[in-house]
Short mmCIF file of C-alpha atoms in Angstrom, two decimals:
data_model
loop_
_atom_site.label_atom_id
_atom_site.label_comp_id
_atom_site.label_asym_id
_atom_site.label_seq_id
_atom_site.Cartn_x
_atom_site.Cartn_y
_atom_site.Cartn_z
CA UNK A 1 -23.79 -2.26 11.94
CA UNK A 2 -24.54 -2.33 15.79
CA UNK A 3 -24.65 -5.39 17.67
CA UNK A 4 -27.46 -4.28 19.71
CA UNK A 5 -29.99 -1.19 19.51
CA UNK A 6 -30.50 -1.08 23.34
CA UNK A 7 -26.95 -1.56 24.03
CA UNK A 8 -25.88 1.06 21.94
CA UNK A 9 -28.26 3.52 23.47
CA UNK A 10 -26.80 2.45 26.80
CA UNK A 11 -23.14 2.52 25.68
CA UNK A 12 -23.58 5.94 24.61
CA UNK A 13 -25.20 7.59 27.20
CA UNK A 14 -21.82 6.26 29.06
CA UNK A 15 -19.64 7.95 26.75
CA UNK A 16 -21.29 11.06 26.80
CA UNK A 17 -21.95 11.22 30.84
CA UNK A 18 -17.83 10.73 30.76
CA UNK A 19 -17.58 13.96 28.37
CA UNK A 20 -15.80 11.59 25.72
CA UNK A 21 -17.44 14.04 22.63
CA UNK A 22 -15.82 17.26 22.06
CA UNK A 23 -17.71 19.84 19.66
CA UNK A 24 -15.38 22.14 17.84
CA UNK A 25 -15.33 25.79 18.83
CA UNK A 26 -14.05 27.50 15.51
CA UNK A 27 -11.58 25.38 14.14
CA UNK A 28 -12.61 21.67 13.09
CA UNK A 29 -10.72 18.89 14.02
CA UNK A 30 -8.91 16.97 11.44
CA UNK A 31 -8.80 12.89 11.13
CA UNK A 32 -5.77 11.45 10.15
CA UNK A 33 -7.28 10.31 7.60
CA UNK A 34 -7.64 13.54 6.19
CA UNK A 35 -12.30 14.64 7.14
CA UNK A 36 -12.52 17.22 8.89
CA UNK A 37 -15.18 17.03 11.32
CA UNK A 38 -17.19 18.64 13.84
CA UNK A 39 -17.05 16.41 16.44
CA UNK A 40 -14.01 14.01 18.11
CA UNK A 41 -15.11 11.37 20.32
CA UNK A 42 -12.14 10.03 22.88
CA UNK A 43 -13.59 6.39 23.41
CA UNK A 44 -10.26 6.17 25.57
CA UNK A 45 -11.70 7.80 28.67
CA UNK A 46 -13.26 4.61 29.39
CA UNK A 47 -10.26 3.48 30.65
CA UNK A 48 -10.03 5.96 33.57
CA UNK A 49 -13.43 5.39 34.73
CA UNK A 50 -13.64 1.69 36.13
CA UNK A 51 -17.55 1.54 36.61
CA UNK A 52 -18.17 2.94 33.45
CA UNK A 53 -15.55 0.46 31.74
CA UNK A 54 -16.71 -2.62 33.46
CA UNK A 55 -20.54 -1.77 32.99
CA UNK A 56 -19.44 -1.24 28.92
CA UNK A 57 -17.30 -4.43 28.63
CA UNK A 58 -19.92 -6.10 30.32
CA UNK A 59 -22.12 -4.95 27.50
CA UNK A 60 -20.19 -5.96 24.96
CA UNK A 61 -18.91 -8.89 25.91
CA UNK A 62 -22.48 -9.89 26.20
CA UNK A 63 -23.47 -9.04 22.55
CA UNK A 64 -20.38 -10.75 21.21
CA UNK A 65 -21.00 -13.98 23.11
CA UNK A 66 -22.59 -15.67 19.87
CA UNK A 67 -20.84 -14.23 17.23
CA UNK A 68 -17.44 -15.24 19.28
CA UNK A 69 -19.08 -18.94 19.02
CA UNK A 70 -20.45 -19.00 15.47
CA UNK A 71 -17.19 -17.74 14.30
CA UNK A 72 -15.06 -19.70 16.17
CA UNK A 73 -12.58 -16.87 16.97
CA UNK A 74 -9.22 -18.40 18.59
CA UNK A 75 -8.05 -14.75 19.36
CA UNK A 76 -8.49 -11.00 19.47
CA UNK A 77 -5.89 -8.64 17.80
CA UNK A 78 -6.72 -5.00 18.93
CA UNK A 79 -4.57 -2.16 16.85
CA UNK A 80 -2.47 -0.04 18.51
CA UNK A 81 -2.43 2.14 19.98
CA UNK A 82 -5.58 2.92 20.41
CA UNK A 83 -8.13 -0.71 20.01
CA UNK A 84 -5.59 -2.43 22.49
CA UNK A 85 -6.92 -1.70 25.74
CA UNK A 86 -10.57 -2.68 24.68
CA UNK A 87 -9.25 -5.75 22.68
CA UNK A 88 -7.75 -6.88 26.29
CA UNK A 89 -10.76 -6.20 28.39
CA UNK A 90 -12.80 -8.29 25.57
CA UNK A 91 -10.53 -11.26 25.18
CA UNK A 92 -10.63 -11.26 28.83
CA UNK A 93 -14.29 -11.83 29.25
CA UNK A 94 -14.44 -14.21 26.18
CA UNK A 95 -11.67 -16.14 27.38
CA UNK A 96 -9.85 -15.96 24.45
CA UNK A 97 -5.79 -15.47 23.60
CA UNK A 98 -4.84 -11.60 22.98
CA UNK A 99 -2.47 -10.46 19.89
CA UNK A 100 -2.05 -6.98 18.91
CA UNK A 101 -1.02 -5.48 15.36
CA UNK A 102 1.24 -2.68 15.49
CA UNK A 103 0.98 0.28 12.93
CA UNK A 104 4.23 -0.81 11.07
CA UNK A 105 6.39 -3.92 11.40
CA UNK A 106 9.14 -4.41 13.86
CA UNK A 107 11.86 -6.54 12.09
CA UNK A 108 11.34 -9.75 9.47
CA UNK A 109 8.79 -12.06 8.93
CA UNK A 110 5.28 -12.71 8.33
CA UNK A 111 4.58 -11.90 12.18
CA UNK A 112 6.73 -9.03 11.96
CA UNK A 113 3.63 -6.50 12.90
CA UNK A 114 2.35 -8.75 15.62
CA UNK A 115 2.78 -9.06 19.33
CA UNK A 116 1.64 -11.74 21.34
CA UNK A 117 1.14 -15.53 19.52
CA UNK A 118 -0.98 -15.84 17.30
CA UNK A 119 -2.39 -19.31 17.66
CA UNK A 120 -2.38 -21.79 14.37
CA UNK A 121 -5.05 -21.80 12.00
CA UNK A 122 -6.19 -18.06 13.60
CA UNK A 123 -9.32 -17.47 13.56
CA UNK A 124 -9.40 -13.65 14.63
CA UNK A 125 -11.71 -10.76 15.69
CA UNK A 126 -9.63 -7.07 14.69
CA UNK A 127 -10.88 -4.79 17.53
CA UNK A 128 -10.18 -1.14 17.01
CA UNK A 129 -11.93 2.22 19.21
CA UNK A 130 -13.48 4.14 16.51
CA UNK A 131 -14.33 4.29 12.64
CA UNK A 132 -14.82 6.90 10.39
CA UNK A 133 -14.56 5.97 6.61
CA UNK A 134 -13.28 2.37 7.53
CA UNK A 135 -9.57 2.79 5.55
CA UNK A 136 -7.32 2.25 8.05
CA UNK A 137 -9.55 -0.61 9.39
CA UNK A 138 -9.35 -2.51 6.23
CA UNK A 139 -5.62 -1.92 5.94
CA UNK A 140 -5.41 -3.45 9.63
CA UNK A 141 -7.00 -6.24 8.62
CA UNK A 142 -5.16 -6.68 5.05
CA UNK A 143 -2.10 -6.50 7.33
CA UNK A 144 -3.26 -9.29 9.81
CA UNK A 145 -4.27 -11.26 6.65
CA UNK A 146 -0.80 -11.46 5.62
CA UNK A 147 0.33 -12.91 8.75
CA UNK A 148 -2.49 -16.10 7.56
CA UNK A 149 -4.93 -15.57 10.29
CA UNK A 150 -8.44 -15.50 8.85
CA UNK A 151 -10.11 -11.99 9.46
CA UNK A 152 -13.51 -11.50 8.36
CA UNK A 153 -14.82 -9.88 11.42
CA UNK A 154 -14.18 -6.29 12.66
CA UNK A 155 -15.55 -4.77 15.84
CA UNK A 156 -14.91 -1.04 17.07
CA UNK A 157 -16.49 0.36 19.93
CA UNK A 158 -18.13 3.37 17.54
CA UNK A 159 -19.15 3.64 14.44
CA UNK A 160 -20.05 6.97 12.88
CA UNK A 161 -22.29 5.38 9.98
CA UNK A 162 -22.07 8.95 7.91
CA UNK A 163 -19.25 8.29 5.56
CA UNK A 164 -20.46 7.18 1.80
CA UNK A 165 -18.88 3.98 0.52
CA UNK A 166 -18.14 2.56 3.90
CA UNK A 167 -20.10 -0.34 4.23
CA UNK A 168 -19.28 -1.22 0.68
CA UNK A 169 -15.50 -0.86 1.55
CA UNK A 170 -15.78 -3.80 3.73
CA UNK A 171 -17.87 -6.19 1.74
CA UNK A 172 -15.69 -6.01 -0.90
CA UNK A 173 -12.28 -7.47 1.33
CA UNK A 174 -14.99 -9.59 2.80
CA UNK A 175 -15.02 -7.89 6.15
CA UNK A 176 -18.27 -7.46 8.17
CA UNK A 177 -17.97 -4.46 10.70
CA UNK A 178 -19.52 -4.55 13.95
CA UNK A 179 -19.88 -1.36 16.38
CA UNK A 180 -21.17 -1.50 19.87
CA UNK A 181 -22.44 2.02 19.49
CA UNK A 182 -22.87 4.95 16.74
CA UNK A 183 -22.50 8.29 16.07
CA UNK A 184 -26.17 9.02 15.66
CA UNK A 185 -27.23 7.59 19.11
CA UNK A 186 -24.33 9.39 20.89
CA UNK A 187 -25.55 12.62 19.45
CA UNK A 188 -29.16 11.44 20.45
CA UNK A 189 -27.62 11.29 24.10
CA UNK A 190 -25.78 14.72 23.74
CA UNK A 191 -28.87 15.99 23.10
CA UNK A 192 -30.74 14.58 25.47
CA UNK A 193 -28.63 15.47 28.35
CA UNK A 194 -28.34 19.38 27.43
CA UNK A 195 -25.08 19.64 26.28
CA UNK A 196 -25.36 21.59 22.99
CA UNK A 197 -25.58 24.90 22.53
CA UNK A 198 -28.27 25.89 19.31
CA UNK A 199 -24.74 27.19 17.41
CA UNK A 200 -23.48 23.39 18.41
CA UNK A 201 -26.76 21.62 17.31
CA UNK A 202 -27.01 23.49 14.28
CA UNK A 203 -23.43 22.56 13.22
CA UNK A 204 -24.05 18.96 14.00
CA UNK A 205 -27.03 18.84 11.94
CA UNK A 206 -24.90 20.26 9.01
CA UNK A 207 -22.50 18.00 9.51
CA UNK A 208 -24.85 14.72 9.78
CA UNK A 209 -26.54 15.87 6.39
CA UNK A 210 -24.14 15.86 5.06
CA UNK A 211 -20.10 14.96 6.50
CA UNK A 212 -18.57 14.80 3.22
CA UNK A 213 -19.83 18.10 1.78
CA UNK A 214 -19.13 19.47 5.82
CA UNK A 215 -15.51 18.29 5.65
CA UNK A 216 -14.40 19.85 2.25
CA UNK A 217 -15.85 23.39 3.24
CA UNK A 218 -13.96 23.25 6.34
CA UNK A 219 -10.56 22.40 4.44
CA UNK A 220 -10.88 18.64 4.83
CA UNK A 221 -10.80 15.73 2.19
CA UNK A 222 -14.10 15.21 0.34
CA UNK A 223 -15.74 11.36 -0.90
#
């Protein structure tokens, strides 16, 4: 779900004035977790572009202000690689303690998988960059689980709201997602600023019918 509807709009317009979406040419891209997909969206330019981050931190940090409070987060634990950078600009404006998760373990322990301290009794907001079917979001957060930080809140910066299942996927390990931006307003802003061809658009609106159906006829995983 997005925090905000005007913030999202705004959010990605900035993505796609930074060229962050690539449209495939004639061979999809491939997630790792196995969809193929028109579309790949690089959140990660933000960090080369300090206007355009601090304008979209800014943003976000705004719209998280009260759930921050009515959760009582004591930290944010962004996943590496790629949700550290915008887990450290967050915790930054928040003024709250930074952890991050690594992919596997390094060494023994409960904490093995974490850098940084987590504080006692966490209380912890999982920031990642971008979602798809929300699998390797929920594993994240099974994995900080473990360490005995409570996670029930999980924030990437987009959300592509297509997959089937996906909200379901999280209330069921009692996560709530939260996305400062989706898929469908990114397109919107795509759109809007001329940068499909009709070839391009016409894919996309394939694809948005229907991504699982999309993915399997272009040699990717299906539902």
């Amino acid at each position: 779900m997005i925090v905000s509807a005007s913030a999202s709009a705004r959010l990605a317009e900035i993505l796609a004035g930074l060229g962050a979406v690539h449209v495939a040419a004639e061979q999809p891209f491939f997630y790792t977790s196995g969809w193929a997909s028109p579309v790949y969206v690089d959140a990660r330019v933000l960090m080369s572009d300090v206007a355009a981050r601090t304008e979209a931190m800014n943003l976000a940090a705004r719209e998280l202000r009260e759930l921050a409070q009515r959760q009582a987060f004591n930290v944010v634990v962004g996943v590496e690689n790629s949700g550290i950078a915008f887990a450290a600009w967050l915790a930054e404006r928040l003024g709250l303690p930074l952890s991050y998760l690594r992919k596997r373990p390094i060494g023994w322990g409960s904490r093995a998988q974490v850098e940084g301290r987590l504080p006692q009794a966490a209380r912890a907001l999982l920031v990642d960059d971008v979602t798809t079917d929300g699998l390797s979001k929920i594993a994240a957060a099974t994995a900080l689980r473990q360490t005995g930080a409570r996670v029930e809140d999980v924030l990437v910066f987009l959300e592509f709201d297509l997959y089937p299942e996906t909200g379901d996927r999280f209330a069921a390990q009692g996560l709530a997602l939260h996305a400062l931006t989706n898929w469908a307003d990114l397109h919107a802003a795509l759109a809007a600023r001329g940068r499909l061809s009709a070839a391009q658009e016409e894919m996309l609106a394939a694809f948005d019918a229907d991504p699982v159906r999309w993915s399997i006829e272009h040699g990717g995983v299906g539902a």
